């Protein structure tokens, strides 16, 4: 009987490459399972917390371009070119990024929501909803009430989400993810760990992800 492959992914909601990487990874899973046919294992995905800019205020006054200029010291022309390239690559994967509408914010509470959703079997839905809200819809994902609204849209209890976020119920799990990332030497995201053994960095192409899944599964089958 087919088994299960575990993939742990470190990412940040405020990372444009993480959403692109998610799309490519999801397609890589589809390609891998299609090639394996009836022998294909299930692929169990778990997302882990990584904050690219933990010092970001919840209510940043300014655009994404202004944030990059002020926090990264990048000139305006370089920022415009970079965001244009990222937008074009995202569009190739079916994602319509809107950096003009994006509300830059601190993501620690969004990561807590992902752990809350995980405890209720809804993490993958929550991850997709948060990324779409942030990069495409221009929604705020840093405040408790806004996060509770998004959680309710995927069927979670809004009042209980508010309680959880106000109590920082899952903050320890966020910090544990970040500590494990340090142990692994992860300095950028997205970062994928396959079967607890093999690390892959960056938004690779679907074929690359499918190849890694196939390699890891074949190695396990030979043991």
Short mmCIF file of C-alpha atoms in Angstrom, two decimals:
data_model
loop_
_atom_site.label_atom_id
_atom_site.label_comp_id
_atom_site.label_asym_id
_atom_site.label_seq_id
_atom_site.Cartn_x
_atom_site.Cartn_y
_atom_site.Cartn_z
CA UNK A 1 0.00 0.00 0.00
CA UNK A 2 1.26 3.53 -0.75
CA UNK A 3 2.54 5.38 2.28
CA UNK A 4 3.04 9.05 3.12
CA UNK A 5 5.83 11.49 2.34
CA UNK A 6 6.20 14.38 4.78
CA UNK A 7 7.27 17.80 3.55
CA UNK A 8 7.92 20.63 6.00
CA UNK A 9 7.95 24.12 4.53
CA UNK A 10 9.33 27.25 6.18
CA UNK A 11 7.83 30.41 4.73
CA UNK A 12 6.48 33.86 5.54
CA UNK A 13 3.14 35.28 4.46
CA UNK A 14 4.93 38.49 3.47
CA UNK A 15 7.29 36.64 1.12
CA UNK A 16 6.27 36.93 -2.56
CA UNK A 17 8.49 34.00 -3.53
CA UNK A 18 6.75 31.82 -0.95
CA UNK A 19 3.40 32.13 -2.74
CA UNK A 20 5.05 31.51 -6.09
CA UNK A 21 6.91 28.56 -4.56
CA UNK A 22 3.68 27.19 -3.13
CA UNK A 23 2.04 27.20 -6.55
CA UNK A 24 5.01 25.48 -8.16
CA UNK A 25 5.32 22.95 -5.34
CA UNK A 26 1.61 22.10 -5.48
CA UNK A 27 1.96 21.44 -9.21
CA UNK A 28 5.07 19.38 -8.56
CA UNK A 29 3.06 17.18 -6.21
CA UNK A 30 0.40 16.72 -8.87
CA UNK A 31 3.00 15.76 -11.47
CA UNK A 32 4.75 13.37 -9.08
CA UNK A 33 1.52 11.60 -8.13
CA UNK A 34 0.35 11.42 -11.75
CA UNK A 35 3.62 9.77 -12.80
CA UNK A 36 3.53 7.33 -9.88
CA UNK A 37 -0.07 6.31 -10.58
CA UNK A 38 -1.62 3.84 -8.16
CA UNK A 39 1.68 3.52 -6.30
CA UNK A 40 1.80 7.22 -5.45
CA UNK A 41 2.14 7.99 -1.75
CA UNK A 42 0.20 10.74 -0.07
CA UNK A 43 2.18 13.95 0.42
CA UNK A 44 1.64 15.46 3.86
CA UNK A 45 2.54 19.15 3.98
CA UNK A 46 3.14 21.19 7.13
CA UNK A 47 3.96 24.90 7.09
CA UNK A 48 6.37 26.42 9.61
CA UNK A 49 6.88 30.01 10.69
CA UNK A 50 9.64 32.28 9.42
CA UNK A 51 9.59 36.08 9.78
CA UNK A 52 11.55 37.95 7.15
CA UNK A 53 11.18 41.31 8.90
CA UNK A 54 10.10 40.77 12.52
CA UNK A 55 10.71 44.44 13.35
CA UNK A 56 7.99 45.56 10.92
CA UNK A 57 5.21 47.54 12.66
CA UNK A 58 1.68 46.18 12.47
CA UNK A 59 0.50 49.36 10.75
CA UNK A 60 3.33 50.37 8.45
CA UNK A 61 2.68 53.80 6.98
CA UNK A 62 3.62 53.46 3.35
CA UNK A 63 3.64 51.24 0.31
CA UNK A 64 5.57 48.04 -0.29
CA UNK A 65 8.00 50.01 -2.45
CA UNK A 66 8.54 52.53 0.35
CA UNK A 67 9.12 49.73 2.84
CA UNK A 68 11.83 48.19 0.67
CA UNK A 69 13.44 51.56 0.13
CA UNK A 70 13.47 52.46 3.82
CA UNK A 71 14.30 49.04 5.30
CA UNK A 72 16.54 47.62 2.60
CA UNK A 73 18.15 50.84 1.42
CA UNK A 74 17.24 50.09 -2.19
CA UNK A 75 16.84 52.96 -4.69
CA UNK A 76 13.32 53.55 -6.02
CA UNK A 77 14.21 52.52 -9.58
CA UNK A 78 15.64 49.20 -8.40
CA UNK A 79 12.56 48.52 -6.28
CA UNK A 80 10.23 49.23 -9.21
CA UNK A 81 12.18 46.89 -11.47
CA UNK A 82 12.29 44.16 -8.84
CA UNK A 83 8.56 44.31 -8.07
CA UNK A 84 7.82 44.33 -11.79
CA UNK A 85 9.87 41.15 -12.30
CA UNK A 86 8.25 39.41 -9.34
CA UNK A 87 4.79 40.39 -10.56
CA UNK A 88 5.52 38.97 -14.00
CA UNK A 89 6.82 35.67 -12.57
CA UNK A 90 3.83 35.41 -10.26
CA UNK A 91 1.52 35.98 -13.21
CA UNK A 92 3.11 33.05 -15.01
CA UNK A 93 1.96 30.81 -12.15
CA UNK A 94 -1.58 32.22 -12.21
CA UNK A 95 -1.13 34.75 -9.41
CA UNK A 96 -2.15 38.37 -9.99
CA UNK A 97 0.00 40.25 -7.48
CA UNK A 98 -1.08 43.78 -6.58
CA UNK A 99 1.81 45.52 -4.81
CA UNK A 100 0.04 48.89 -5.03
CA UNK A 101 -2.78 47.62 -2.79
CA UNK A 102 -0.59 45.49 -0.50
CA UNK A 103 -0.63 46.53 3.18
CA UNK A 104 2.79 45.76 4.60
CA UNK A 105 2.60 44.54 8.18
CA UNK A 106 4.10 42.37 10.88
CA UNK A 107 3.27 38.70 10.32
CA UNK A 108 3.70 37.11 13.76
CA UNK A 109 -0.05 37.02 14.42
CA UNK A 110 -0.70 35.52 10.98
CA UNK A 111 1.77 32.76 11.84
CA UNK A 112 -0.11 32.15 15.08
CA UNK A 113 -3.30 31.80 13.06
CA UNK A 114 -1.62 29.18 10.86
CA UNK A 115 -0.80 27.14 13.96
CA UNK A 116 -4.35 27.57 15.23
CA UNK A 117 -5.66 26.34 11.88
CA UNK A 118 -3.21 23.43 11.91
CA UNK A 119 -4.56 22.27 15.27
CA UNK A 120 -7.97 22.06 13.61
CA UNK A 121 -6.86 20.42 10.38
CA UNK A 122 -7.22 23.57 8.26
CA UNK A 123 -3.67 24.85 7.90
CA UNK A 124 -3.37 24.46 4.13
CA UNK A 125 -6.60 26.37 3.58
CA UNK A 126 -5.49 29.09 5.99
CA UNK A 127 -2.11 29.43 4.29
CA UNK A 128 -3.68 29.88 0.88
CA UNK A 129 -6.26 32.33 2.23
CA UNK A 130 -3.66 34.51 3.94
CA UNK A 131 -1.35 34.62 0.94
CA UNK A 132 -4.17 35.51 -1.42
CA UNK A 133 -5.50 38.15 0.96
CA UNK A 134 -2.07 39.75 1.27
CA UNK A 135 -0.66 39.69 -2.24
CA UNK A 136 -3.78 39.82 -4.40
CA UNK A 137 -6.64 41.36 -2.42
CA UNK A 138 -4.77 44.01 -0.42
CA UNK A 139 -6.24 42.79 2.87
CA UNK A 140 -4.57 43.51 6.22
CA UNK A 141 -3.12 40.35 7.79
CA UNK A 142 -1.47 41.86 10.87
CA UNK A 143 -4.40 42.73 13.12
CA UNK A 144 -6.40 40.27 15.20
CA UNK A 145 -9.81 41.31 13.90
CA UNK A 146 -8.77 41.19 10.25
CA UNK A 147 -7.20 37.76 10.73
CA UNK A 148 -10.34 36.52 12.48
CA UNK A 149 -12.41 37.68 9.49
CA UNK A 150 -10.19 35.70 7.13
CA UNK A 151 -10.30 32.67 9.41
CA UNK A 152 -14.09 32.77 9.43
CA UNK A 153 -14.08 32.71 5.63
CA UNK A 154 -12.54 29.22 5.70
CA UNK A 155 -14.93 27.98 8.35
CA UNK A 156 -13.04 28.63 11.58
CA UNK A 157 -14.76 30.08 14.64
CA UNK A 158 -14.15 33.83 14.49
CA UNK A 159 -14.66 34.45 18.21
CA UNK A 160 -12.35 31.62 19.19
CA UNK A 161 -9.70 32.84 16.75
CA UNK A 162 -9.89 36.28 18.37
CA UNK A 163 -9.48 34.67 21.79
CA UNK A 164 -6.50 32.63 20.62
CA UNK A 165 -4.74 35.59 19.02
CA UNK A 166 -5.37 37.91 21.96
CA UNK A 167 -3.87 35.31 24.30
CA UNK A 168 -0.91 34.58 21.98
CA UNK A 169 -1.95 30.96 22.39
CA UNK A 170 0.30 29.66 19.62
CA UNK A 171 3.24 32.06 19.94
CA UNK A 172 5.45 29.37 21.46
CA UNK A 173 4.93 27.19 18.40
CA UNK A 174 5.90 30.10 16.14
CA UNK A 175 9.09 30.59 18.15
CA UNK A 176 9.81 26.86 18.08
CA UNK A 177 9.56 26.88 14.27
CA UNK A 178 11.97 29.79 14.12
CA UNK A 179 14.42 28.09 16.47
CA UNK A 180 14.34 24.93 14.36
CA UNK A 181 14.98 27.00 11.25
CA UNK A 182 18.10 28.34 12.93
CA UNK A 183 19.23 24.82 13.77
CA UNK A 184 18.77 23.81 10.15
CA UNK A 185 20.67 26.90 9.00
CA UNK A 186 17.70 28.30 7.09
CA UNK A 187 18.35 31.93 6.21
CA UNK A 188 15.82 32.44 3.41
CA UNK A 189 12.42 31.17 2.40
CA UNK A 190 10.68 29.26 1.02
CA UNK A 191 12.66 26.30 2.32
CA UNK A 192 11.44 22.73 1.90
CA UNK A 193 12.51 19.74 4.00
CA UNK A 194 11.61 16.38 2.45
CA UNK A 195 11.10 13.39 4.72
CA UNK A 196 13.13 15.10 7.43
CA UNK A 197 16.31 14.52 5.41
CA UNK A 198 16.66 16.67 2.29
CA UNK A 199 16.47 20.44 2.09
CA UNK A 200 15.54 22.42 -1.02
CA UNK A 201 15.68 26.20 -1.08
CA UNK A 202 13.69 28.58 -3.23
CA UNK A 203 10.74 28.59 -5.60
CA UNK A 204 11.93 25.77 -7.84
CA UNK A 205 10.10 24.67 -10.97
CA UNK A 206 7.35 22.01 -10.61
CA UNK A 207 9.51 19.45 -12.42
CA UNK A 208 12.29 19.92 -9.87
CA UNK A 209 9.93 19.38 -6.97
CA UNK A 210 8.45 16.31 -8.65
CA UNK A 211 11.96 14.92 -9.18
CA UNK A 212 12.90 15.40 -5.52
CA UNK A 213 9.68 13.74 -4.36
CA UNK A 214 10.34 10.81 -6.68
CA UNK A 215 13.95 10.47 -5.51
CA UNK A 216 13.04 10.59 -1.83
CA UNK A 217 10.23 8.08 -2.29
CA UNK A 218 12.37 5.66 -4.29
CA UNK A 219 15.14 5.81 -1.68
CA UNK A 220 12.66 5.02 1.06
CA UNK A 221 11.16 2.14 -0.92
CA UNK A 222 14.62 0.55 -1.27
CA UNK A 223 15.22 0.51 2.48
#
